[in-house]
């Protein structure tokens, strides 16, 4: 019988128990639980993997704790510019948006690009115009505001540095205190179709229209029923240069590796050689899931019809 499975992440990085309050930890775990529930109910009812990953990401985008949608980080100009992508492994259709503003759920816009345009990837003002035309929900700047992210940005605003999500300072502190709050989901539905979605606000104080790996098909997001569906989180530049998500697929397709072997090769061998800190979640068409990261933590969770059901944060919790 076809196994249905869902895996999710809310970002990877230097996430240590000693830096967390019990309340914040509970809030993160609850956010992951809610997102898992939102996606799994769709899979259980016989819905598609694309609908499930979209529902998970919408839930995490609406949660101010995560760096996607509401609660996204601030750019150098003090605004939020968001990126998202979604891909269906059944027919390799995909949609992505980059640098969009005021779109409540960038993953919905990415889905709209996938389903109702002749394109795959829209950016900036054009993507916003498309959102308006398609009736995608927009919100004023205040909706996306969070004091926590604003304070982070204020610390960096005068500098040319940029930083990864919750990071307080750049340079040496950045190395010690990296957290990435991008969100993502992968799913396998009752028909054995798999899908992936990723959404992010990118990096604090980013400028020049910087785009990370998240919306790039093959880098931060990829799905192919023949191999795997992958959503990444981490320092985007090395993930782009190593075409991380597609590399997992290639290792499975051309080298015959299993999902976990291929993900291990990319996350724990190839990316560290490029200073590529972060992680990824994956699923194959048999419903096997894997959640791997080379940082100290990754907000994550999984649920499957084989009884798998967990939400975790730290490394020591395997
Ligand atoms: N990968 C994202 C980026 O580089 C950041 C993250 O995962 O938090 O934009």
PDB file of C-alpha atoms and ligand atoms in Angstrom:
ATOM      1  CA  UNK A   1       0.000   0.000   0.000  1.00  0.00           C
ATOM      2  CA  UNK A   2       1.265   3.498  -0.867  1.00  0.00           C
ATOM      3  CA  UNK A   3       2.719   5.268   2.146  1.00  0.00           C
ATOM      4  CA  UNK A   4       1.752   8.937   2.583  1.00  0.00           C
ATOM      5  CA  UNK A   5       4.445  11.128   4.114  1.00  0.00           C
ATOM      6  CA  UNK A   6       5.171  14.721   4.982  1.00  0.00           C
ATOM      7  CA  UNK A   7       8.385  16.372   6.184  1.00  0.00           C
ATOM      8  CA  UNK A   8       8.782  20.050   7.029  1.00  0.00           C
ATOM      9  CA  UNK A   9      11.459  22.505   8.115  1.00  0.00           C
ATOM     10  CA  UNK A  10      11.494  25.982   9.617  1.00  0.00           C
ATOM     11  CA  UNK A  11      15.168  26.734   9.032  1.00  0.00           C
ATOM     12  CA  UNK A  12      18.548  25.390  10.139  1.00  0.00           C
ATOM     13  CA  UNK A  13      21.551  26.943  11.841  1.00  0.00           C
ATOM     14  CA  UNK A  14      23.180  27.459  15.203  1.00  0.00           C
ATOM     15  CA  UNK A  15      20.193  26.613  17.321  1.00  0.00           C
ATOM     16  CA  UNK A  16      21.195  25.681  20.860  1.00  0.00           C
ATOM     17  CA  UNK A  17      18.974  24.684  23.752  1.00  0.00           C
ATOM     18  CA  UNK A  18      20.860  27.004  26.111  1.00  0.00           C
ATOM     19  CA  UNK A  19      19.909  29.999  23.929  1.00  0.00           C
ATOM     20  CA  UNK A  20      16.205  29.129  23.978  1.00  0.00           C
ATOM     21  CA  UNK A  21      13.568  29.928  26.585  1.00  0.00           C
ATOM     22  CA  UNK A  22      11.028  27.169  27.339  1.00  0.00           C
ATOM     23  CA  UNK A  23       8.244  29.444  26.059  1.00  0.00           C
ATOM     24  CA  UNK A  24       9.969  30.121  22.762  1.00  0.00           C
ATOM     25  CA  UNK A  25      10.792  26.450  22.331  1.00  0.00           C
ATOM     26  CA  UNK A  26       7.145  25.553  22.904  1.00  0.00           C
ATOM     27  CA  UNK A  27       6.037  28.216  20.438  1.00  0.00           C
ATOM     28  CA  UNK A  28       8.377  26.907  17.715  1.00  0.00           C
ATOM     29  CA  UNK A  29       7.274  23.306  18.284  1.00  0.00           C
ATOM     30  CA  UNK A  30       3.629  24.357  18.224  1.00  0.00           C
ATOM     31  CA  UNK A  31       4.220  26.212  14.952  1.00  0.00           C
ATOM     32  CA  UNK A  32       5.741  23.067  13.456  1.00  0.00           C
ATOM     33  CA  UNK A  33       2.864  20.919  14.810  1.00  0.00           C
ATOM     34  CA  UNK A  34       0.262  23.245  13.301  1.00  0.00           C
ATOM     35  CA  UNK A  35       2.022  23.231   9.949  1.00  0.00           C
ATOM     36  CA  UNK A  36       2.328  19.430   9.929  1.00  0.00           C
ATOM     37  CA  UNK A  37      -1.362  19.103  10.753  1.00  0.00           C
ATOM     38  CA  UNK A  38      -2.327  21.541   7.978  1.00  0.00           C
ATOM     39  CA  UNK A  39      -0.503  19.452   5.363  1.00  0.00           C
ATOM     40  CA  UNK A  40      -1.190  15.966   6.671  1.00  0.00           C
ATOM     41  CA  UNK A  41      -4.955  16.409   6.791  1.00  0.00           C
ATOM     42  CA  UNK A  42      -4.846  17.031   3.032  1.00  0.00           C
ATOM     43  CA  UNK A  43      -2.768  13.911   2.358  1.00  0.00           C
ATOM     44  CA  UNK A  44      -5.025  11.802   4.573  1.00  0.00           C
ATOM     45  CA  UNK A  45      -8.085  12.971   2.664  1.00  0.00           C
ATOM     46  CA  UNK A  46      -6.484  11.840  -0.605  1.00  0.00           C
ATOM     47  CA  UNK A  47      -5.314  15.340  -1.616  1.00  0.00           C
ATOM     48  CA  UNK A  48      -2.245  16.002  -3.735  1.00  0.00           C
ATOM     49  CA  UNK A  49       1.306  16.445  -2.506  1.00  0.00           C
ATOM     50  CA  UNK A  50       1.403  19.927  -4.072  1.00  0.00           C
ATOM     51  CA  UNK A  51      -1.681  21.011  -2.091  1.00  0.00           C
ATOM     52  CA  UNK A  52      -0.130  19.563   1.071  1.00  0.00           C
ATOM     53  CA  UNK A  53       3.244  21.306   0.762  1.00  0.00           C
ATOM     54  CA  UNK A  54       1.499  24.564  -0.094  1.00  0.00           C
ATOM     55  CA  UNK A  55      -0.708  24.310   3.007  1.00  0.00           C
ATOM     56  CA  UNK A  56       2.308  23.638   5.239  1.00  0.00           C
ATOM     57  CA  UNK A  57       4.219  26.598   3.873  1.00  0.00           C
ATOM     58  CA  UNK A  58       1.198  28.921   4.159  1.00  0.00           C
ATOM     59  CA  UNK A  59       0.924  27.959   7.830  1.00  0.00           C
ATOM     60  CA  UNK A  60       4.617  28.691   8.451  1.00  0.00           C
ATOM     61  CA  UNK A  61       4.507  31.924   6.421  1.00  0.00           C
ATOM     62  CA  UNK A  62       1.627  33.128   8.603  1.00  0.00           C
ATOM     63  CA  UNK A  63       3.621  32.352  11.755  1.00  0.00           C
ATOM     64  CA  UNK A  64       5.672  35.385  12.748  1.00  0.00           C
ATOM     65  CA  UNK A  65       8.414  33.206  14.299  1.00  0.00           C
ATOM     66  CA  UNK A  66       9.657  32.015  10.934  1.00  0.00           C
ATOM     67  CA  UNK A  67      11.503  34.045   8.315  1.00  0.00           C
ATOM     68  CA  UNK A  68       8.939  33.736   5.528  1.00  0.00           C
ATOM     69  CA  UNK A  69       5.806  35.735   4.773  1.00  0.00           C
ATOM     70  CA  UNK A  70       4.793  37.501   8.002  1.00  0.00           C
ATOM     71  CA  UNK A  71       7.910  37.925  10.152  1.00  0.00           C
ATOM     72  CA  UNK A  72      10.315  38.066   7.203  1.00  0.00           C
ATOM     73  CA  UNK A  73      13.637  39.813   7.729  1.00  0.00           C
ATOM     74  CA  UNK A  74      14.305  43.396   6.622  1.00  0.00           C
ATOM     75  CA  UNK A  75      16.390  44.406   3.617  1.00  0.00           C
ATOM     76  CA  UNK A  76      18.983  47.188   3.648  1.00  0.00           C
ATOM     77  CA  UNK A  77      16.151  49.562   2.639  1.00  0.00           C
ATOM     78  CA  UNK A  78      14.029  48.438   5.571  1.00  0.00           C
ATOM     79  CA  UNK A  79      11.409  46.498   3.639  1.00  0.00           C
ATOM     80  CA  UNK A  80      10.592  42.827   3.236  1.00  0.00           C
ATOM     81  CA  UNK A  81      11.334  41.109  -0.057  1.00  0.00           C
ATOM     82  CA  UNK A  82      10.313  37.486  -0.183  1.00  0.00           C
ATOM     83  CA  UNK A  83      11.143  34.471  -2.337  1.00  0.00           C
ATOM     84  CA  UNK A  84       9.270  31.175  -2.788  1.00  0.00           C
ATOM     85  CA  UNK A  85       9.071  28.133  -5.041  1.00  0.00           C
ATOM     86  CA  UNK A  86       6.939  25.035  -5.515  1.00  0.00           C
ATOM     87  CA  UNK A  87       7.494  22.005  -7.760  1.00  0.00           C
ATOM     88  CA  UNK A  88       5.451  18.923  -8.625  1.00  0.00           C
ATOM     89  CA  UNK A  89       7.405  15.697  -9.151  1.00  0.00           C
ATOM     90  CA  UNK A  90       4.641  14.135 -11.243  1.00  0.00           C
ATOM     91  CA  UNK A  91       5.171  16.301 -14.327  1.00  0.00           C
ATOM     92  CA  UNK A  92       8.125  18.517 -13.337  1.00  0.00           C
ATOM     93  CA  UNK A  93       5.960  21.632 -13.352  1.00  0.00           C
ATOM     94  CA  UNK A  94       7.235  24.443 -11.149  1.00  0.00           C
ATOM     95  CA  UNK A  95       6.530  28.017 -10.125  1.00  0.00           C
ATOM     96  CA  UNK A  96       8.746  30.508  -8.330  1.00  0.00           C
ATOM     97  CA  UNK A  97       8.817  34.165  -7.311  1.00  0.00           C
ATOM     98  CA  UNK A  98      11.631  36.371  -6.029  1.00  0.00           C
ATOM     99  CA  UNK A  99      11.807  39.773  -4.396  1.00  0.00           C
ATOM    100  CA  UNK A 100       8.044  40.127  -3.968  1.00  0.00           C
ATOM    101  CA  UNK A 101       6.558  42.587  -1.495  1.00  0.00           C
ATOM    102  CA  UNK A 102       3.266  42.704   0.409  1.00  0.00           C
ATOM    103  CA  UNK A 103       2.209  39.271  -0.828  1.00  0.00           C
ATOM    104  CA  UNK A 104       0.728  37.570   2.221  1.00  0.00           C
ATOM    105  CA  UNK A 105       1.711  34.070   1.118  1.00  0.00           C
ATOM    106  CA  UNK A 106       4.487  34.029  -1.478  1.00  0.00           C
ATOM    107  CA  UNK A 107       4.059  30.257  -1.892  1.00  0.00           C
ATOM    108  CA  UNK A 108       0.512  30.875  -3.146  1.00  0.00           C
ATOM    109  CA  UNK A 109       1.895  33.222  -5.755  1.00  0.00           C
ATOM    110  CA  UNK A 110       4.499  30.604  -6.750  1.00  0.00           C
ATOM    111  CA  UNK A 111       1.671  28.061  -7.104  1.00  0.00           C
ATOM    112  CA  UNK A 112      -0.234  30.555  -9.250  1.00  0.00           C
ATOM    113  CA  UNK A 113       2.806  30.948 -11.503  1.00  0.00           C
ATOM    114  CA  UNK A 114       3.011  27.151 -11.764  1.00  0.00           C
ATOM    115  CA  UNK A 115      -0.674  26.583 -12.515  1.00  0.00           C
ATOM    116  CA  UNK A 116      -1.824  29.725 -14.289  1.00  0.00           C
ATOM    117  CA  UNK A 117       1.032  31.241 -16.270  1.00  0.00           C
ATOM    118  CA  UNK A 118       3.296  30.194 -19.110  1.00  0.00           C
ATOM    119  CA  UNK A 119       6.293  30.891 -16.946  1.00  0.00           C
ATOM    120  CA  UNK A 120       8.297  29.345 -14.142  1.00  0.00           C
ATOM    121  CA  UNK A 121      10.017  32.239 -12.403  1.00  0.00           C
ATOM    122  CA  UNK A 122       8.757  35.823 -11.892  1.00  0.00           C
ATOM    123  CA  UNK A 123      10.528  38.556  -9.964  1.00  0.00           C
ATOM    124  CA  UNK A 124      10.072  41.959  -8.341  1.00  0.00           C
ATOM    125  CA  UNK A 125       7.463  44.361  -9.655  1.00  0.00           C
ATOM    126  CA  UNK A 126       6.380  42.027 -12.443  1.00  0.00           C
ATOM    127  CA  UNK A 127       5.650  39.281  -9.943  1.00  0.00           C
ATOM    128  CA  UNK A 128       3.675  41.761  -7.837  1.00  0.00           C
ATOM    129  CA  UNK A 129       1.706  42.870 -10.906  1.00  0.00           C
ATOM    130  CA  UNK A 130       0.891  39.220 -11.619  1.00  0.00           C
ATOM    131  CA  UNK A 131      -0.230  38.776  -7.995  1.00  0.00           C
ATOM    132  CA  UNK A 132      -2.589  41.751  -8.347  1.00  0.00           C
ATOM    133  CA  UNK A 133      -4.007  40.478 -11.628  1.00  0.00           C
ATOM    134  CA  UNK A 134      -4.613  36.991 -10.220  1.00  0.00           C
ATOM    135  CA  UNK A 135      -6.242  38.279  -7.043  1.00  0.00           C
ATOM    136  CA  UNK A 136      -3.546  36.946  -4.719  1.00  0.00           C
ATOM    137  CA  UNK A 137      -3.954  38.243  -1.176  1.00  0.00           C
ATOM    138  CA  UNK A 138      -1.844  41.338  -0.396  1.00  0.00           C
ATOM    139  CA  UNK A 139      -1.194  42.928   3.002  1.00  0.00           C
ATOM    140  CA  UNK A 140       0.185  46.306   4.126  1.00  0.00           C
ATOM    141  CA  UNK A 141       3.789  46.568   5.350  1.00  0.00           C
ATOM    142  CA  UNK A 142       2.644  46.481   8.999  1.00  0.00           C
ATOM    143  CA  UNK A 143       1.344  42.953   8.569  1.00  0.00           C
ATOM    144  CA  UNK A 144       4.858  41.651   7.923  1.00  0.00           C
ATOM    145  CA  UNK A 145       6.472  43.635  10.751  1.00  0.00           C
ATOM    146  CA  UNK A 146       7.997  41.962  13.788  1.00  0.00           C
ATOM    147  CA  UNK A 147       9.875  43.886  16.472  1.00  0.00           C
ATOM    148  CA  UNK A 148      12.438  41.118  16.805  1.00  0.00           C
ATOM    149  CA  UNK A 149      13.465  41.230  13.137  1.00  0.00           C
ATOM    150  CA  UNK A 150      13.301  45.040  13.102  1.00  0.00           C
ATOM    151  CA  UNK A 151      15.729  45.210  16.043  1.00  0.00           C
ATOM    152  CA  UNK A 152      18.103  42.822  14.257  1.00  0.00           C
ATOM    153  CA  UNK A 153      18.028  44.960  11.181  1.00  0.00           C
ATOM    154  CA  UNK A 154      18.536  48.189  13.170  1.00  0.00           C
ATOM    155  CA  UNK A 155      21.785  46.733  14.500  1.00  0.00           C
ATOM    156  CA  UNK A 156      23.056  46.265  10.971  1.00  0.00           C
ATOM    157  CA  UNK A 157      21.321  48.994   9.039  1.00  0.00           C
ATOM    158  CA  UNK A 158      24.300  51.351   8.900  1.00  0.00           C
ATOM    159  CA  UNK A 159      26.706  48.670   7.706  1.00  0.00           C
ATOM    160  CA  UNK A 160      27.231  46.912   4.421  1.00  0.00           C
ATOM    161  CA  UNK A 161      27.005  43.547   6.127  1.00  0.00           C
ATOM    162  CA  UNK A 162      24.132  41.182   5.724  1.00  0.00           C
ATOM    163  CA  UNK A 163      23.187  38.324   7.932  1.00  0.00           C
ATOM    164  CA  UNK A 164      21.264  35.140   8.129  1.00  0.00           C
ATOM    165  CA  UNK A 165      17.871  35.478   9.730  1.00  0.00           C
ATOM    166  CA  UNK A 166      18.098  35.675  13.545  1.00  0.00           C
ATOM    167  CA  UNK A 167      21.796  36.443  13.528  1.00  0.00           C
ATOM    168  CA  UNK A 168      22.570  39.398  15.763  1.00  0.00           C
ATOM    169  CA  UNK A 169      25.917  40.407  14.343  1.00  0.00           C
ATOM    170  CA  UNK A 170      27.942  39.831  11.262  1.00  0.00           C
ATOM    171  CA  UNK A 171      31.608  38.837  10.998  1.00  0.00           C
ATOM    172  CA  UNK A 172      32.848  36.562  13.805  1.00  0.00           C
ATOM    173  CA  UNK A 173      29.569  36.540  15.651  1.00  0.00           C
ATOM    174  CA  UNK A 174      27.863  35.471  12.478  1.00  0.00           C
ATOM    175  CA  UNK A 175      30.030  32.389  12.331  1.00  0.00           C
ATOM    176  CA  UNK A 176      29.066  31.483  15.888  1.00  0.00           C
ATOM    177  CA  UNK A 177      25.423  32.403  15.814  1.00  0.00           C
ATOM    178  CA  UNK A 178      23.837  31.454  12.551  1.00  0.00           C
ATOM    179  CA  UNK A 179      20.193  30.588  12.255  1.00  0.00           C
ATOM    180  CA  UNK A 180      18.233  30.342   9.072  1.00  0.00           C
ATOM    181  CA  UNK A 181      14.477  30.708   9.299  1.00  0.00           C
ATOM    182  CA  UNK A 182      13.414  29.730   5.818  1.00  0.00           C
ATOM    183  CA  UNK A 183      10.494  27.287   5.701  1.00  0.00           C
ATOM    184  CA  UNK A 184       9.796  24.313   3.489  1.00  0.00           C
ATOM    185  CA  UNK A 185       7.898  21.089   2.995  1.00  0.00           C
ATOM    186  CA  UNK A 186       8.093  17.878   0.982  1.00  0.00           C
ATOM    187  CA  UNK A 187       5.286  15.347   0.627  1.00  0.00           C
ATOM    188  CA  UNK A 188       4.329  12.040  -0.939  1.00  0.00           C
ATOM    189  CA  UNK A 189       0.596  11.551  -1.577  1.00  0.00           C
ATOM    190  CA  UNK A 190      -1.583   8.452  -1.889  1.00  0.00           C
ATOM    191  CA  UNK A 191      -0.858   8.257  -5.611  1.00  0.00           C
ATOM    192  CA  UNK A 192       2.899   8.245  -5.067  1.00  0.00           C
ATOM    193  CA  UNK A 193       3.264  11.778  -6.401  1.00  0.00           C
ATOM    194  CA  UNK A 194       5.833  13.912  -4.606  1.00  0.00           C
ATOM    195  CA  UNK A 195       6.260  17.697  -4.314  1.00  0.00           C
ATOM    196  CA  UNK A 196       8.432  20.323  -2.637  1.00  0.00           C
ATOM    197  CA  UNK A 197       7.924  23.953  -1.596  1.00  0.00           C
ATOM    198  CA  UNK A 198      10.216  26.533   0.030  1.00  0.00           C
ATOM    199  CA  UNK A 199       9.633  30.129   1.165  1.00  0.00           C
ATOM    200  CA  UNK A 200      11.905  32.760   2.719  1.00  0.00           C
ATOM    201  CA  UNK A 201      12.509  36.397   3.526  1.00  0.00           C
ATOM    202  CA  UNK A 202      16.186  35.765   2.733  1.00  0.00           C
ATOM    203  CA  UNK A 203      18.899  37.516   4.724  1.00  0.00           C
ATOM    204  CA  UNK A 204      18.761  40.516   7.082  1.00  0.00           C
ATOM    205  CA  UNK A 205      20.085  43.731   5.479  1.00  0.00           C
ATOM    206  CA  UNK A 206      20.341  42.089   2.047  1.00  0.00           C
ATOM    207  CA  UNK A 207      20.725  44.503  -0.869  1.00  0.00           C
ATOM    208  CA  UNK A 208      21.195  44.698  -4.634  1.00  0.00           C
ATOM    209  CA  UNK A 209      18.131  42.468  -5.006  1.00  0.00           C
ATOM    210  CA  UNK A 210      20.014  39.519  -3.561  1.00  0.00           C
ATOM    211  CA  UNK A 211      18.205  36.225  -4.087  1.00  0.00           C
ATOM    212  CA  UNK A 212      19.150  33.008  -2.282  1.00  0.00           C
ATOM    213  CA  UNK A 213      18.720  29.359  -3.202  1.00  0.00           C
ATOM    214  CA  UNK A 214      15.139  28.972  -1.942  1.00  0.00           C
ATOM    215  CA  UNK A 215      13.227  30.003  -5.107  1.00  0.00           C
ATOM    216  CA  UNK A 216      15.782  28.544  -7.517  1.00  0.00           C
ATOM    217  CA  UNK A 217      14.556  25.286  -9.004  1.00  0.00           C
ATOM    218  CA  UNK A 218      17.332  22.744  -8.508  1.00  0.00           C
ATOM    219  CA  UNK A 219      19.194  24.735  -5.850  1.00  0.00           C
ATOM    220  CA  UNK A 220      16.819  25.136  -2.886  1.00  0.00           C
ATOM    221  CA  UNK A 221      13.750  23.361  -4.264  1.00  0.00           C
ATOM    222  CA  UNK A 222      13.294  20.360  -6.558  1.00  0.00           C
ATOM    223  CA  UNK A 223      10.859  17.488  -7.165  1.00  0.00           C
ATOM    224  CA  UNK A 224      10.859  14.546  -9.561  1.00  0.00           C
ATOM    225  CA  UNK A 225       8.776  11.407  -9.029  1.00  0.00           C
ATOM    226  CA  UNK A 226      11.665   9.327 -10.417  1.00  0.00           C
ATOM    227  CA  UNK A 227      13.942  10.374  -7.589  1.00  0.00           C
ATOM    228  CA  UNK A 228      13.025  12.775  -4.779  1.00  0.00           C
ATOM    229  CA  UNK A 229      11.460  16.017  -3.601  1.00  0.00           C
ATOM    230  CA  UNK A 230      13.831  18.309  -1.702  1.00  0.00           C
ATOM    231  CA  UNK A 231      13.542  21.616   0.189  1.00  0.00           C
ATOM    232  CA  UNK A 232      16.733  23.248   1.498  1.00  0.00           C
ATOM    233  CA  UNK A 233      17.641  25.784   4.150  1.00  0.00           C
ATOM    234  CA  UNK A 234      20.983  27.359   4.932  1.00  0.00           C
ATOM    235  CA  UNK A 235      23.480  29.820   3.555  1.00  0.00           C
ATOM    236  CA  UNK A 236      22.003  30.187   0.082  1.00  0.00           C
ATOM    237  CA  UNK A 237      25.120  30.960  -1.934  1.00  0.00           C
ATOM    238  CA  UNK A 238      26.863  27.565  -1.509  1.00  0.00           C
ATOM    239  CA  UNK A 239      23.526  25.821  -2.070  1.00  0.00           C
ATOM    240  CA  UNK A 240      23.198  27.675  -5.373  1.00  0.00           C
ATOM    241  CA  UNK A 241      26.757  26.901  -6.443  1.00  0.00           C
ATOM    242  CA  UNK A 242      26.341  23.220  -5.662  1.00  0.00           C
ATOM    243  CA  UNK A 243      22.823  22.998  -7.162  1.00  0.00           C
ATOM    244  CA  UNK A 244      22.111  21.135  -3.943  1.00  0.00           C
ATOM    245  CA  UNK A 245      18.552  19.862  -4.385  1.00  0.00           C
ATOM    246  CA  UNK A 246      19.098  18.660  -7.940  1.00  0.00           C
ATOM    247  CA  UNK A 247      22.382  17.063  -6.954  1.00  0.00           C
ATOM    248  CA  UNK A 248      20.505  14.771  -4.557  1.00  0.00           C
ATOM    249  CA  UNK A 249      18.209  13.807  -7.438  1.00  0.00           C
ATOM    250  CA  UNK A 250      21.191  13.184  -9.739  1.00  0.00           C
ATOM    251  CA  UNK A 251      22.964  10.996  -7.207  1.00  0.00           C
ATOM    252  CA  UNK A 252      19.808   8.894  -6.963  1.00  0.00           C
ATOM    253  CA  UNK A 253      19.166   8.765 -10.708  1.00  0.00           C
ATOM    254  CA  UNK A 254      22.682   8.272 -12.029  1.00  0.00           C
ATOM    255  CA  UNK A 255      24.429   6.588  -9.128  1.00  0.00           C
ATOM    256  CA  UNK A 256      21.546   4.535  -7.786  1.00  0.00           C
ATOM    257  CA  UNK A 257      21.850   5.959  -4.276  1.00  0.00           C
ATOM    258  CA  UNK A 258      18.942   5.842  -1.854  1.00  0.00           C
ATOM    259  CA  UNK A 259      17.372   9.126  -0.685  1.00  0.00           C
ATOM    260  CA  UNK A 260      19.251   9.142   2.600  1.00  0.00           C
ATOM    261  CA  UNK A 261      22.591   8.210   0.996  1.00  0.00           C
ATOM    262  CA  UNK A 262      22.262  10.961  -1.594  1.00  0.00           C
ATOM    263  CA  UNK A 263      21.215  13.573   0.953  1.00  0.00           C
ATOM    264  CA  UNK A 264      24.071  12.551   3.233  1.00  0.00           C
ATOM    265  CA  UNK A 265      26.564  12.956   0.381  1.00  0.00           C
ATOM    266  CA  UNK A 266      25.350  16.490  -0.342  1.00  0.00           C
ATOM    267  CA  UNK A 267      24.683  17.754   3.199  1.00  0.00           C
ATOM    268  CA  UNK A 268      27.570  16.143   5.057  1.00  0.00           C
ATOM    269  CA  UNK A 269      30.285  15.793   2.420  1.00  0.00           C
ATOM    270  CA  UNK A 270      29.871  18.185  -0.509  1.00  0.00           C
ATOM    271  CA  UNK A 271      28.346  21.285   1.130  1.00  0.00           C
ATOM    272  CA  UNK A 272      30.773  21.480   4.081  1.00  0.00           C
ATOM    273  CA  UNK A 273      33.652  21.645   1.572  1.00  0.00           C
ATOM    274  CA  UNK A 274      32.092  24.877   0.277  1.00  0.00           C
ATOM    275  CA  UNK A 275      31.265  26.263   3.749  1.00  0.00           C
ATOM    276  CA  UNK A 276      27.678  25.392   2.977  1.00  0.00           C
ATOM    277  CA  UNK A 277      26.051  25.364   6.375  1.00  0.00           C
ATOM    278  CA  UNK A 278      22.435  24.236   6.557  1.00  0.00           C
ATOM    279  CA  UNK A 279      20.240  21.290   5.811  1.00  0.00           C
ATOM    280  CA  UNK A 280      17.439  19.829   3.748  1.00  0.00           C
ATOM    281  CA  UNK A 281      14.380  17.610   3.927  1.00  0.00           C
ATOM    282  CA  UNK A 282      13.552  14.975   1.334  1.00  0.00           C
ATOM    283  CA  UNK A 283      10.973  12.394   0.350  1.00  0.00           C
ATOM    284  CA  UNK A 284      10.896   9.728  -2.374  1.00  0.00           C
ATOM    285  CA  UNK A 285       7.933   8.236  -4.229  1.00  0.00           C
ATOM    286  CA  UNK A 286       7.827   5.264  -1.822  1.00  0.00           C
ATOM    287  CA  UNK A 287       7.134   7.762   0.962  1.00  0.00           C
ATOM    288  CA  UNK A 288      10.534   7.464   2.660  1.00  0.00           C
ATOM    289  CA  UNK A 289      11.540  10.733   4.328  1.00  0.00           C
ATOM    290  CA  UNK A 290      14.891  12.104   5.492  1.00  0.00           C
ATOM    291  CA  UNK A 291      15.782  15.277   7.389  1.00  0.00           C
ATOM    292  CA  UNK A 292      19.521  16.063   7.432  1.00  0.00           C
ATOM    293  CA  UNK A 293      21.572  19.092   8.461  1.00  0.00           C
ATOM    294  CA  UNK A 294      25.207  19.904   9.135  1.00  0.00           C
ATOM    295  CA  UNK A 295      24.441  22.763  11.565  1.00  0.00           C
ATOM    296  CA  UNK A 296      23.657  22.403  15.275  1.00  0.00           C
ATOM    297  CA  UNK A 297      19.919  22.492  14.757  1.00  0.00           C
ATOM    298  CA  UNK A 298      17.051  22.574  12.310  1.00  0.00           C
ATOM    299  CA  UNK A 299      13.411  23.270  13.102  1.00  0.00           C
ATOM    300  CA  UNK A 300      11.790  20.200  11.630  1.00  0.00           C
ATOM    301  CA  UNK A 301       9.041  17.625  11.747  1.00  0.00           C
ATOM    302  CA  UNK A 302       7.632  14.624   9.921  1.00  0.00           C
ATOM    303  CA  UNK A 303       4.445  12.586   9.817  1.00  0.00           C
ATOM    304  CA  UNK A 304       3.753   9.439   7.833  1.00  0.00           C
ATOM    305  CA  UNK A 305       1.155   6.681   7.541  1.00  0.00           C
ATOM    306  CA  UNK A 306       3.795   4.243   8.895  1.00  0.00           C
ATOM    307  CA  UNK A 307       3.401   5.935  12.302  1.00  0.00           C
ATOM    308  CA  UNK A 308       6.296   8.404  12.052  1.00  0.00           C
ATOM    309  CA  UNK A 309       5.300  11.579  13.897  1.00  0.00           C
ATOM    310  CA  UNK A 310       7.691  14.085  15.453  1.00  0.00           C
ATOM    311  CA  UNK A 311       8.757  17.700  15.731  1.00  0.00           C
ATOM    312  CA  UNK A 312      12.332  18.517  16.737  1.00  0.00           C
ATOM    313  CA  UNK A 313      14.794  21.372  16.954  1.00  0.00           C
ATOM    314  CA  UNK A 314      18.255  20.307  18.098  1.00  0.00           C
ATOM    315  CA  UNK A 315      20.899  18.028  16.665  1.00  0.00           C
ATOM    316  CA  UNK A 316      21.051  15.599  19.571  1.00  0.00           C
ATOM    317  CA  UNK A 317      17.444  14.579  18.936  1.00  0.00           C
ATOM    318  CA  UNK A 318      18.189  12.624  15.726  1.00  0.00           C
TER     319      UNK A 318
HETATM  320  N1  LIG B   1      18.562  29.732   2.096  1.00  0.00           N
HETATM  321  C1  LIG B   1      18.022  31.017   2.446  1.00  0.00           C
HETATM  322  C2  LIG B   1      18.712  32.095   1.660  1.00  0.00           C
HETATM  323  O1  LIG B   1      19.914  32.015   1.467  1.00  0.00           O
HETATM  324  C3  LIG B   1      18.178  31.345   3.894  1.00  0.00           C
HETATM  325  C4  LIG B   1      17.652  30.317   4.840  1.00  0.00           C
HETATM  326  O2  LIG B   1      17.603  29.133   4.533  1.00  0.00           O
HETATM  327  O3  LIG B   1      17.265  30.722   5.959  1.00  0.00           O
HETATM  328  O4  LIG B   1      18.059  33.036   1.281  1.00  0.00           O
END
